Tab-separated table of N, CA, C and O in Angstrom:
chain	number	residue	atom	x	y	z
A	1	MET	N	-29.777	-44.817	-15.355
A	1	MET	CA	-28.573	-44.163	-15.790
A	1	MET	C	-27.725	-43.766	-14.586
A	1	MET	O	-26.517	-43.884	-14.608
A	2	CYS	N	-28.360	-43.312	-13.549
A	2	CYS	CA	-27.651	-42.900	-12.344
A	2	CYS	C	-26.919	-44.091	-11.737
A	2	CYS	O	-25.830	-43.947	-11.206
A	3	GLU	N	-27.543	-45.252	-11.807
A	3	GLU	CA	-26.919	-46.435	-11.240
A	3	GLU	C	-25.632	-46.785	-11.983
A	3	GLU	O	-24.658	-47.224	-11.379
A	4	CYS	N	-25.589	-46.558	-13.287
A	4	CYS	CA	-24.392	-46.851	-14.075
A	4	CYS	C	-23.249	-45.947	-13.647
A	4	CYS	O	-22.114	-46.381	-13.501
A	5	VAL	N	-23.542	-44.690	-13.445
A	5	VAL	CA	-22.505	-43.734	-13.051
A	5	VAL	C	-21.986	-44.104	-11.673
A	5	VAL	O	-20.785	-44.092	-11.427
A	6	CYS	N	-22.891	-44.449	-10.760
A	6	CYS	CA	-22.491	-44.830	-9.413
A	6	CYS	C	-21.631	-46.087	-9.452
A	6	CYS	O	-20.651	-46.192	-8.727
A	7	ARG	N	-22.007	-47.032	-10.264
A	7	ARG	CA	-21.245	-48.273	-10.341
A	7	ARG	C	-19.841	-48.010	-10.902
A	7	ARG	O	-18.867	-48.579	-10.452
A	8	GLU	N	-19.756	-47.102	-11.887
A	8	GLU	CA	-18.453	-46.785	-12.480
A	8	GLU	C	-17.544	-46.123	-11.461
A	8	GLU	O	-16.373	-46.468	-11.345
A	9	THR	N	-18.078	-45.167	-10.678
A	9	THR	CA	-17.246	-44.491	-9.680
A	9	THR	C	-16.855	-45.465	-8.580
A	9	THR	O	-15.735	-45.405	-8.073
A	10	ASP	N	-17.765	-46.378	-8.207
A	10	ASP	CA	-17.410	-47.381	-7.211
A	10	ASP	C	-16.310	-48.294	-7.745
A	10	ASP	O	-15.391	-48.668	-7.014
A	11	LEU	N	-16.395	-48.629	-9.012
A	11	LEU	CA	-15.395	-49.476	-9.633
A	11	LEU	C	-14.026	-48.800	-9.614
A	11	LEU	O	-13.025	-49.410	-9.262
A	12	TYR	N	-13.989	-47.509	-9.964
A	12	TYR	CA	-12.718	-46.774	-9.978
A	12	TYR	C	-12.151	-46.640	-8.567
A	12	TYR	O	-10.956	-46.798	-8.349
A	13	SER	N	-12.991	-46.345	-7.600
A	13	SER	CA	-12.497	-46.173	-6.237
A	13	SER	C	-12.072	-47.513	-5.635
A	13	SER	O	-11.148	-47.568	-4.834
A	14	ALA	N	-12.721	-48.585	-6.016
A	14	ALA	CA	-12.377	-49.891	-5.475
A	14	ALA	C	-11.013	-50.344	-5.997
A	14	ALA	O	-10.240	-50.967	-5.279
A	15	VAL	N	-10.685	-50.005	-7.224
A	15	VAL	CA	-9.440	-50.432	-7.826
A	15	VAL	C	-8.340	-49.380	-7.593
A	15	VAL	O	-7.199	-49.602	-7.938
A	16	ASN	N	-8.668	-48.233	-6.977
A	16	ASN	CA	-7.744	-47.118	-6.723
A	16	ASN	C	-7.173	-46.536	-8.014
A	16	ASN	O	-5.993	-46.246	-8.115
A	17	LEU	N	-8.034	-46.406	-8.993
A	17	LEU	CA	-7.631	-45.783	-10.243
A	17	LEU	C	-8.049	-44.321	-10.239
A	17	LEU	O	-8.938	-43.910	-9.493
A	18	ILE	N	-7.420	-43.563	-11.075
A	18	ILE	CA	-7.770	-42.154	-11.206
A	18	ILE	C	-9.046	-42.051	-12.015
A	18	ILE	O	-9.166	-42.666	-13.086
A	19	THR	N	-9.982	-41.286	-11.508
A	19	THR	CA	-11.248	-41.135	-12.222
A	19	THR	C	-11.042	-40.231	-13.428
A	19	THR	O	-10.363	-39.206	-13.325
A	20	PRO	N	-11.588	-40.591	-14.557
A	20	PRO	CA	-11.414	-39.754	-15.751
A	20	PRO	C	-12.207	-38.461	-15.619
A	20	PRO	O	-13.284	-38.429	-15.032
A	21	ARG	N	-11.640	-37.411	-16.144
A	21	ARG	CA	-12.312	-36.111	-16.137
A	21	ARG	C	-12.465	-35.642	-17.572
A	21	ARG	O	-11.703	-36.024	-18.458
A	22	LYS	N	-13.417	-34.752	-17.721
A	22	LYS	CA	-13.619	-34.164	-19.030
A	22	LYS	C	-12.449	-33.215	-19.298
A	22	LYS	O	-12.140	-32.365	-18.468
A	23	PRO	N	-11.774	-33.353	-20.420
A	23	PRO	CA	-10.615	-32.481	-20.685
A	23	PRO	C	-11.063	-31.036	-20.885
A	23	PRO	O	-12.118	-30.773	-21.461
A	24	LEU	N	-10.248	-30.119	-20.381
A	24	LEU	CA	-10.545	-28.707	-20.539
A	24	LEU	C	-10.265	-28.282	-21.971
A	24	LEU	O	-9.369	-28.807	-22.632
A	25	SER	N	-11.026	-27.310	-22.392
A	25	SER	CA	-10.789	-26.761	-23.721
A	25	SER	C	-9.454	-26.031	-23.706
A	25	SER	O	-9.170	-25.276	-22.781
A	26	PRO	N	-8.608	-26.230	-24.698
A	26	PRO	CA	-7.304	-25.557	-24.695
A	26	PRO	C	-7.445	-24.035	-24.734
A	26	PRO	O	-6.625	-23.315	-24.214
A	27	LEU	N	-8.517	-23.543	-25.305
A	27	LEU	CA	-8.728	-22.110	-25.386
A	27	LEU	C	-9.051	-21.528	-24.013
A	27	LEU	O	-8.541	-20.483	-23.624
A	28	ILE	N	-9.890	-22.223	-23.255
A	28	ILE	CA	-10.290	-21.733	-21.929
A	28	ILE	C	-9.118	-21.787	-20.962
A	28	ILE	O	-8.981	-20.944	-20.090
A	29	GLY	N	-8.253	-22.742	-21.123
A	29	GLY	CA	-7.122	-22.900	-20.218
A	29	GLY	C	-6.030	-21.856	-20.411
A	29	GLY	O	-5.187	-21.677	-19.546
A	30	LEU	N	-6.030	-21.137	-21.515
A	30	LEU	CA	-4.982	-20.152	-21.768
A	30	LEU	C	-5.089	-18.969	-20.802
A	30	LEU	O	-6.178	-18.504	-20.475
A	31	ARG	N	-3.953	-18.486	-20.383
A	31	ARG	CA	-3.895	-17.345	-19.450
A	31	ARG	C	-4.469	-16.083	-20.098
A	31	ARG	O	-5.185	-15.322	-19.475
A	32	SER	N	-4.161	-15.887	-21.369
A	32	SER	CA	-4.649	-14.684	-22.051
A	32	SER	C	-6.174	-14.703	-22.160
A	32	SER	O	-6.829	-13.663	-22.040
A	33	HIS	N	-6.731	-15.882	-22.360
A	33	HIS	CA	-8.184	-15.987	-22.444
A	33	HIS	C	-8.818	-15.667	-21.098
A	33	HIS	O	-9.837	-14.989	-21.027
A	34	GLN	N	-8.209	-16.146	-20.023
A	34	GLN	CA	-8.738	-15.868	-18.684
A	34	GLN	C	-8.686	-14.379	-18.381
A	34	GLN	O	-9.627	-13.800	-17.842
A	35	GLU	N	-7.561	-13.735	-18.739
A	35	GLU	CA	-7.434	-12.298	-18.502
A	35	GLU	C	-8.446	-11.510	-19.317
A	35	GLU	O	-9.043	-10.550	-18.821
A	36	LEU	N	-8.652	-11.902	-20.554
A	36	LEU	CA	-9.626	-11.238	-21.411
A	36	LEU	C	-11.023	-11.378	-20.830
A	36	LEU	O	-11.795	-10.409	-20.767
A	37	HIS	N	-11.355	-12.566	-20.376
A	37	HIS	CA	-12.673	-12.808	-19.791
A	37	HIS	C	-12.858	-11.968	-18.525
A	37	HIS	O	-13.922	-11.374	-18.317
A	38	LYS	N	-11.837	-11.894	-17.718
A	38	LYS	CA	-11.895	-11.093	-16.490
A	38	LYS	C	-12.099	-9.618	-16.823
A	38	LYS	O	-12.918	-8.930	-16.199
A	39	GLU	N	-11.387	-9.124	-17.824
A	39	GLU	CA	-11.522	-7.725	-18.219
A	39	GLU	C	-12.922	-7.442	-18.761
A	39	GLU	O	-13.523	-6.406	-18.454
A	40	LEU	N	-13.450	-8.359	-19.527
A	40	LEU	CA	-14.806	-8.180	-20.056
A	40	LEU	C	-15.842	-8.122	-18.933
A	40	LEU	O	-16.760	-7.303	-18.959
A	41	LYS	N	-15.688	-8.985	-17.948
A	41	LYS	CA	-16.619	-8.964	-16.808
A	41	LYS	C	-16.531	-7.650	-16.056
A	41	LYS	O	-17.540	-7.074	-15.663
A	42	MET	N	-15.299	-7.155	-15.856
A	42	MET	CA	-15.118	-5.910	-15.112
A	42	MET	C	-15.729	-4.727	-15.860
A	42	MET	O	-16.417	-3.890	-15.267
A	43	THR	N	-15.504	-4.645	-17.166
A	43	THR	CA	-16.064	-3.526	-17.927
A	43	THR	C	-17.585	-3.608	-17.968
A	43	THR	O	-18.264	-2.579	-17.898
A	44	HIS	N	-18.103	-4.821	-18.049
A	44	HIS	CA	-19.557	-4.982	-18.036
A	44	HIS	C	-20.131	-4.507	-16.704
A	44	HIS	O	-21.118	-3.767	-16.676
A	45	ASN	N	-19.512	-4.906	-15.602
A	45	ASN	CA	-19.979	-4.480	-14.279
A	45	ASN	C	-19.854	-2.965	-14.114
A	45	ASN	O	-20.713	-2.326	-13.507
A	46	ARG	N	-18.776	-2.394	-14.644
A	46	ARG	CA	-18.571	-0.951	-14.541
A	46	ARG	C	-19.680	-0.205	-15.287
A	46	ARG	O	-20.214	0.790	-14.811
A	47	ARG	N	-20.032	-0.703	-16.455
A	47	ARG	CA	-21.105	-0.060	-17.227
A	47	ARG	C	-22.430	-0.147	-16.486
A	47	ARG	O	-23.201	0.802	-16.477
A	48	LEU	N	-22.686	-1.308	-15.891
A	48	LEU	CA	-23.937	-1.451	-15.151
A	48	LEU	C	-23.998	-0.482	-13.980
A	48	LEU	O	-25.032	0.126	-13.711
A	49	SER	N	-22.880	-0.328	-13.266
A	49	SER	CA	-22.877	0.569	-12.115
A	49	SER	C	-22.985	2.024	-12.562
A	49	SER	O	-23.583	2.843	-11.889
A	50	GLN	N	-22.411	2.367	-13.724
A	50	GLN	CA	-22.496	3.739	-14.211
A	50	GLN	C	-23.893	4.069	-14.706
A	50	GLN	O	-24.331	5.211	-14.607
A	51	GLU	N	-24.594	3.095	-15.222
A	51	GLU	CA	-25.946	3.344	-15.702
A	51	GLU	C	-26.880	3.691	-14.555
A	51	GLU	O	-27.838	4.422	-14.722
A	52	ARG	N	-26.602	3.185	-13.373
A	52	ARG	CA	-27.451	3.444	-12.216
A	52	ARG	C	-27.205	4.837	-11.639
A	52	ARG	O	-28.044	5.382	-10.949
A	53	LYS	N	-26.038	5.417	-11.917
A	53	LYS	CA	-25.693	6.704	-11.344
A	53	LYS	C	-26.237	7.838	-12.201
A	53	LYS	O	-26.361	7.713	-13.416
A	54	THR	N	-26.491	8.946	-11.538
A	54	THR	CA	-26.955	10.110	-12.272
A	54	THR	C	-25.774	10.768	-12.967
A	54	THR	O	-24.613	10.494	-12.662
A	55	GLU	N	-26.077	11.662	-13.872
A	55	GLU	CA	-25.019	12.354	-14.609
A	55	GLU	C	-24.173	13.202	-13.669
A	55	GLU	O	-22.954	13.282	-13.808
A	56	LEU	N	-24.804	13.808	-12.672
A	56	LEU	CA	-24.088	14.636	-11.701
A	56	LEU	C	-23.102	13.785	-10.889
A	56	LEU	O	-21.945	14.178	-10.686
A	57	GLN	N	-23.548	12.618	-10.438
A	57	GLN	CA	-22.668	11.739	-9.668
A	57	GLN	C	-21.460	11.314	-10.500
A	57	GLN	O	-20.324	11.300	-10.015
A	58	ARG	N	-21.698	10.975	-11.762
A	58	ARG	CA	-20.592	10.574	-12.633
A	58	ARG	C	-19.607	11.722	-12.833
A	58	ARG	O	-18.395	11.533	-12.786
A	59	ALA	N	-20.147	12.945	-13.038
A	59	ALA	CA	-19.272	14.102	-13.238
A	59	ALA	C	-18.448	14.381	-11.984
A	59	ALA	O	-17.249	14.674	-12.071
A	60	LEU	N	-19.066	14.261	-10.815
A	60	LEU	CA	-18.353	14.499	-9.563
A	60	LEU	C	-17.258	13.451	-9.348
A	60	LEU	O	-16.158	13.771	-8.893
A	61	GLU	N	-17.561	12.200	-9.663
A	61	GLU	CA	-16.567	11.143	-9.517
A	61	GLU	C	-15.384	11.371	-10.460
A	61	GLU	O	-14.232	11.199	-10.062
A	62	GLU	N	-15.667	11.759	-11.698
A	62	GLU	CA	-14.592	12.028	-12.645
A	62	GLU	C	-13.735	13.198	-12.169
A	62	GLU	O	-12.509	13.162	-12.274
A	63	ARG	N	-14.373	14.222	-11.643
A	63	ARG	CA	-13.648	15.391	-11.144
A	63	ARG	C	-12.764	15.015	-9.953
A	63	ARG	O	-11.595	15.400	-9.872
A	64	LYS	N	-13.333	14.231	-9.026
A	64	LYS	CA	-12.578	13.796	-7.850
A	64	LYS	C	-11.396	12.932	-8.267
A	64	LYS	O	-10.284	13.088	-7.754
A	65	TRP	N	-11.615	12.036	-9.219
A	65	TRP	CA	-10.549	11.168	-9.696
A	65	TRP	C	-9.440	11.987	-10.335
A	65	TRP	O	-8.249	11.747	-10.121
A	66	GLY	N	-9.820	12.993	-11.133
A	66	GLY	CA	-8.836	13.861	-11.770
A	66	GLY	C	-8.029	14.646	-10.748
A	66	GLY	O	-6.810	14.809	-10.883
A	67	GLN	N	-8.691	15.134	-9.711
A	67	GLN	CA	-7.991	15.871	-8.652
A	67	GLN	C	-7.007	14.972	-7.921
A	67	GLN	O	-5.883	15.387	-7.597
A	68	MET	N	-7.426	13.751	-7.618
A	68	MET	CA	-6.530	12.820	-6.926
A	68	MET	C	-5.316	12.504	-7.794
A	68	MET	O	-4.188	12.454	-7.308
A	69	LYS	N	-5.542	12.304	-9.079
A	69	LYS	CA	-4.444	11.998	-9.989
A	69	LYS	C	-3.484	13.180	-10.084
A	69	LYS	O	-2.270	13.011	-10.069
A	70	LYS	N	-4.033	14.394	-10.143
A	70	LYS	CA	-3.198	15.584	-10.215
A	70	LYS	C	-2.395	15.767	-8.930
A	70	LYS	O	-1.208	16.102	-8.966
A	71	ALA	N	-3.023	15.511	-7.789
A	71	ALA	CA	-2.328	15.637	-6.504
A	71	ALA	C	-1.170	14.642	-6.414
A	71	ALA	O	-0.079	14.997	-5.962
A	72	SER	N	-1.395	13.417	-6.849
A	72	SER	CA	-0.314	12.429	-6.795
A	72	SER	C	0.813	12.810	-7.751
A	72	SER	O	1.989	12.649	-7.429
A	73	ARG	N	0.464	13.356	-8.915
A	73	ARG	CA	1.473	13.808	-9.864
A	73	ARG	C	2.286	14.960	-9.269
A	73	ARG	O	3.517	15.002	-9.393
A	74	ASP	N	1.613	15.895	-8.595
A	74	ASP	CA	2.295	17.027	-7.968
A	74	ASP	C	3.241	16.561	-6.868
A	74	ASP	O	4.337	17.100	-6.711
A	75	GLN	N	2.810	15.575	-6.099
A	75	GLN	CA	3.668	15.052	-5.039
A	75	GLN	C	4.928	14.418	-5.613
A	75	GLN	O	6.026	14.584	-5.085
A	76	GLU	N	4.785	13.680	-6.698
A	76	GLU	CA	5.945	13.057	-7.336
A	76	GLU	C	6.913	14.112	-7.863
A	76	GLU	O	8.121	13.990	-7.715
A	77	GLU	N	6.359	15.179	-8.461
A	77	GLU	CA	7.210	16.250	-8.963
A	77	GLU	C	7.915	16.964	-7.825
A	77	GLU	O	9.075	17.341	-7.945
A	78	ALA	N	7.213	17.147	-6.708
A	78	ALA	CA	7.811	17.820	-5.564
A	78	ALA	C	8.972	16.992	-5.007
A	78	ALA	O	9.981	17.542	-4.578
A	79	LYS	N	8.829	15.692	-5.016
A	79	LYS	CA	9.914	14.831	-4.545
A	79	LYS	C	11.124	14.939	-5.461
A	79	LYS	O	12.264	14.934	-5.009
A	80	LYS	N	10.871	15.015	-6.761
A	80	LYS	CA	11.968	15.077	-7.724
A	80	LYS	C	12.646	16.451	-7.717
A	80	LYS	O	13.859	16.541	-7.824
A	81	ASN	N	11.861	17.509	-7.635
A	81	ASN	CA	12.382	18.866	-7.804
A	81	ASN	C	12.499	19.605	-6.476
A	81	ASN	O	11.980	20.702	-6.323
A	82	ARG	N	13.208	19.050	-5.544
A	82	ARG	CA	13.416	19.727	-4.274
A	82	ARG	C	14.510	20.774	-4.431
A	82	ARG	O	15.510	20.546	-5.101
A	83	SER	N	14.335	21.888	-3.746
A	83	SER	CA	15.351	22.934	-3.794
A	83	SER	C	16.557	22.505	-2.958
A	83	SER	O	16.441	21.660	-2.073
A	84	PRO	N	17.716	23.117	-3.208
A	84	PRO	CA	18.913	22.775	-2.423
A	84	PRO	C	18.723	23.050	-0.929
A	84	PRO	O	19.193	22.287	-0.089
A	85	LEU	N	18.012	24.132	-0.608
A	85	LEU	CA	17.746	24.445	0.793
A	85	LEU	C	16.935	23.330	1.445
A	85	LEU	O	17.244	22.869	2.547
A	86	ARG	N	15.917	22.891	0.744
A	86	ARG	CA	15.064	21.822	1.273
A	86	ARG	C	15.880	20.540	1.474
A	86	ARG	O	15.707	19.833	2.470
A	87	GLN	N	16.765	20.237	0.535
A	87	GLN	CA	17.588	19.040	0.653
A	87	GLN	C	18.501	19.124	1.868
A	87	GLN	O	18.654	18.150	2.607
A	88	GLU	N	19.105	20.296	2.091
A	88	GLU	CA	19.982	20.466	3.248
A	88	GLU	C	19.205	20.350	4.551
A	88	GLU	O	19.677	19.754	5.524
A	89	LEU	N	17.987	20.906	4.569
A	89	LEU	CA	17.154	20.790	5.778
A	89	LEU	C	16.795	19.343	6.067
A	89	LEU	O	16.790	18.917	7.227
A	90	MET	N	16.525	18.585	5.028
A	90	MET	CA	16.202	17.168	5.213
A	90	MET	C	17.411	16.398	5.733
A	90	MET	O	17.287	15.545	6.613
A	91	LYS	N	18.607	16.718	5.217
A	91	LYS	CA	19.821	16.058	5.707
A	91	LYS	C	20.036	16.362	7.184
A	91	LYS	O	20.365	15.473	7.977
A	92	ARG	N	19.859	17.628	7.548
A	92	ARG	CA	20.051	18.029	8.944
A	92	ARG	C	19.040	17.329	9.849
A	92	ARG	O	19.380	16.848	10.930
A	93	HIS	N	17.792	17.289	9.408
A	93	HIS	CA	16.746	16.624	10.191
A	93	HIS	C	17.091	15.152	10.395
A	93	HIS	O	16.952	14.608	11.501
A	94	HIS	N	17.551	14.507	9.345
A	94	HIS	CA	17.923	13.094	9.427
A	94	HIS	C	19.091	12.894	10.395
A	94	HIS	O	19.095	11.971	11.220
A	95	ARG	N	20.094	13.784	10.306
A	95	ARG	CA	21.252	13.687	11.188
A	95	ARG	C	20.841	13.885	12.651
A	95	ARG	O	21.294	13.161	13.548
A	96	LEU	N	19.943	14.843	12.913
A	96	LEU	CA	19.481	15.076	14.280
A	96	LEU	C	18.708	13.878	14.828
A	96	LEU	O	18.820	13.538	16.008
A	97	GLN	N	17.936	13.255	13.973
A	97	GLN	CA	17.214	12.051	14.408
A	97	GLN	C	18.181	10.949	14.796
A	97	GLN	O	17.979	10.249	15.794
A	98	LEU	N	19.241	10.770	14.024
A	98	LEU	CA	20.236	9.753	14.354
A	98	LEU	C	20.918	10.065	15.681
A	98	LEU	O	21.164	9.165	16.498
A	99	GLU	N	21.224	11.340	15.920
A	99	GLU	CA	21.848	11.728	17.181
A	99	GLU	C	20.923	11.445	18.358
A	99	GLU	O	21.351	10.976	19.415
A	100	ARG	N	19.644	11.732	18.185
A	100	ARG	CA	18.672	11.467	19.264
A	100	ARG	C	18.589	9.978	19.568
A	100	ARG	O	18.484	9.577	20.722
A	101	GLU	N	18.625	9.161	18.523
A	101	GLU	CA	18.579	7.716	18.735
A	101	GLU	C	19.820	7.236	19.476
A	101	GLU	O	19.730	6.365	20.345
A	102	GLU	N	20.971	7.822	19.155
A	102	GLU	CA	22.191	7.448	19.852
A	102	GLU	C	22.121	7.850	21.320
A	102	GLU	O	22.582	7.124	22.197
A	103	GLN	N	21.524	9.008	21.595
A	103	GLN	CA	21.389	9.457	22.975
A	103	GLN	C	20.454	8.537	23.754
A	103	GLN	O	20.653	8.295	24.941
A	104	ARG	N	19.450	8.038	23.101
A	104	ARG	CA	18.508	7.139	23.784
A	104	ARG	C	19.172	5.815	24.150
A	104	ARG	O	18.742	5.143	25.068
A	105	GLU	N	20.204	5.461	23.416
A	105	GLU	CA	20.873	4.194	23.687
A	105	GLU	C	21.710	4.243	24.955
A	105	GLU	O	21.966	3.223	25.570
A	106	GLU	N	22.152	5.441	25.364
A	106	GLU	CA	22.941	5.524	26.591
A	106	GLU	C	22.017	5.359	27.800
A	106	GLU	O	20.805	5.599	27.706
A	107	PRO	N	22.540	4.932	28.931
A	107	PRO	CA	21.707	4.678	30.107
A	107	PRO	C	20.963	5.935	30.566
A	107	PRO	O	21.440	7.063	30.400
A	108	GLU	N	19.817	5.720	31.157
A	108	GLU	CA	18.959	6.838	31.543
A	108	GLU	C	19.590	7.688	32.634
A	108	GLU	O	19.447	8.908	32.640
A	109	PHE	N	20.319	7.081	33.580
A	109	PHE	CA	20.876	7.860	34.680
A	109	PHE	C	21.895	8.872	34.171
A	109	PHE	O	22.041	9.954	34.750
A	110	LEU	N	22.574	8.575	33.062
A	110	LEU	CA	23.512	9.549	32.496
A	110	LEU	C	22.768	10.748	31.913
A	110	LEU	O	23.201	11.894	32.069
A	111	ARG	N	21.644	10.495	31.285
A	111	ARG	CA	20.844	11.598	30.730
A	111	ARG	C	20.292	12.475	31.845
A	111	ARG	O	20.305	13.698	31.757
A	112	VAL	N	19.830	11.843	32.928
A	112	VAL	CA	19.285	12.599	34.053
A	112	VAL	C	20.385	13.435	34.696
A	112	VAL	O	20.189	14.612	35.031
A	113	LYS	N	21.561	12.860	34.839
A	113	LYS	CA	22.693	13.561	35.438
A	113	LYS	C	23.059	14.786	34.595
A	113	LYS	O	23.320	15.868	35.125
A	114	GLU	N	23.056	14.618	33.276
A	114	GLU	CA	23.370	15.727	32.370
A	114	GLU	C	22.323	16.834	32.485
A	114	GLU	O	22.649	18.021	32.506
A	115	ARG	N	21.064	16.464	32.592
A	115	ARG	CA	20.004	17.467	32.768
A	115	ARG	C	20.174	18.233	34.064
A	115	ARG	O	19.981	19.444	34.112
A	116	LEU	N	20.540	17.525	35.126
A	116	LEU	CA	20.748	18.196	36.410
A	116	LEU	C	21.911	19.184	36.331
A	116	LEU	O	21.852	20.272	36.913
A	117	ARG	N	22.952	18.817	35.609
A	117	ARG	CA	24.083	19.739	35.433
A	117	ARG	C	23.633	21.001	34.717
A	117	ARG	O	24.002	22.109	35.102
A	118	ARG	N	22.850	20.828	33.664
A	118	ARG	CA	22.372	21.988	32.903
A	118	ARG	C	21.533	22.907	33.770
A	118	ARG	O	21.688	24.123	33.721
A	119	THR	N	20.633	22.333	34.558
A	119	THR	CA	19.789	23.180	35.410
A	119	THR	C	20.618	23.853	36.489
A	119	THR	O	20.369	25.002	36.842
A	120	ALA	N	21.637	23.169	37.006
A	120	ALA	CA	22.492	23.772	38.023
A	120	ALA	C	23.269	24.943	37.432
A	120	ALA	O	23.416	25.996	38.056
A	121	VAL	N	23.768	24.802	36.213
A	121	VAL	CA	24.499	25.866	35.548
A	121	VAL	C	23.568	27.040	35.261
A	121	VAL	O	23.926	28.201	35.454
A	122	GLN	N	22.356	26.773	34.845
A	122	GLN	CA	21.399	27.842	34.543
A	122	GLN	C	21.025	28.575	35.831
A	122	GLN	O	20.909	29.798	35.845
A	123	ASP	N	20.816	27.845	36.918
A	123	ASP	CA	20.480	28.474	38.194
A	123	ASP	C	21.616	29.364	38.670
A	123	ASP	O	21.407	30.462	39.177
A	124	ALA	N	22.849	28.909	38.512
A	124	ALA	CA	24.021	29.701	38.912
A	124	ALA	C	24.123	30.956	38.057
A	124	ALA	O	24.461	32.042	38.563
A	125	GLY	N	23.827	30.846	36.795
A	125	GLY	CA	23.861	32.001	35.895
A	125	GLY	C	22.815	33.026	36.247
A	125	GLY	O	23.020	34.227	36.150
A	126	GLU	N	21.649	32.583	36.674
A	126	GLU	CA	20.576	33.490	37.063
A	126	GLU	C	20.921	34.232	38.368
A	126	GLU	O	20.590	35.384	38.533
A	127	LYS	N	21.559	33.536	39.297
A	127	LYS	CA	21.914	34.152	40.572
A	127	LYS	C	22.961	35.237	40.388
A	127	LYS	O	22.943	36.271	41.069
A	128	GLU	N	23.901	35.030	39.445
A	128	GLU	CA	24.940	36.005	39.193
A	128	GLU	C	24.374	37.245	38.519
A	128	GLU	O	24.837	38.354	38.765
A	129	ALA	N	23.368	37.102	37.741
A	129	ALA	CA	22.803	38.233	37.006
A	129	ALA	C	21.880	39.035	37.855
A	129	ALA	O	21.931	39.683	38.724
């Protein structure tokens, strides 16, 4: 029997024909069927892993998961419900960052020169006092 199969494949390759394949079941090829199968495997694996854990471990995991979910919910609410003061502070912070970036774009010797002027003015002010 093996010789027949080998001879058939040699025949197909010698003539450069496409080898016939077993057609897929239309049900297995559907996307929804694949997703359902994947979900079933995941739930089965989850049950197996939960059966190995103690009741305390499961309770701790559920508690930790709930805390993480609550923290993420609180963060989202905080982003949405910012006070006007907080919004103004954020605008100012953003504006100051842009100014700093603009200052960095100017040549370094100009920044050094400006610093020297400031220290010279401060030294003169201290001597007068």
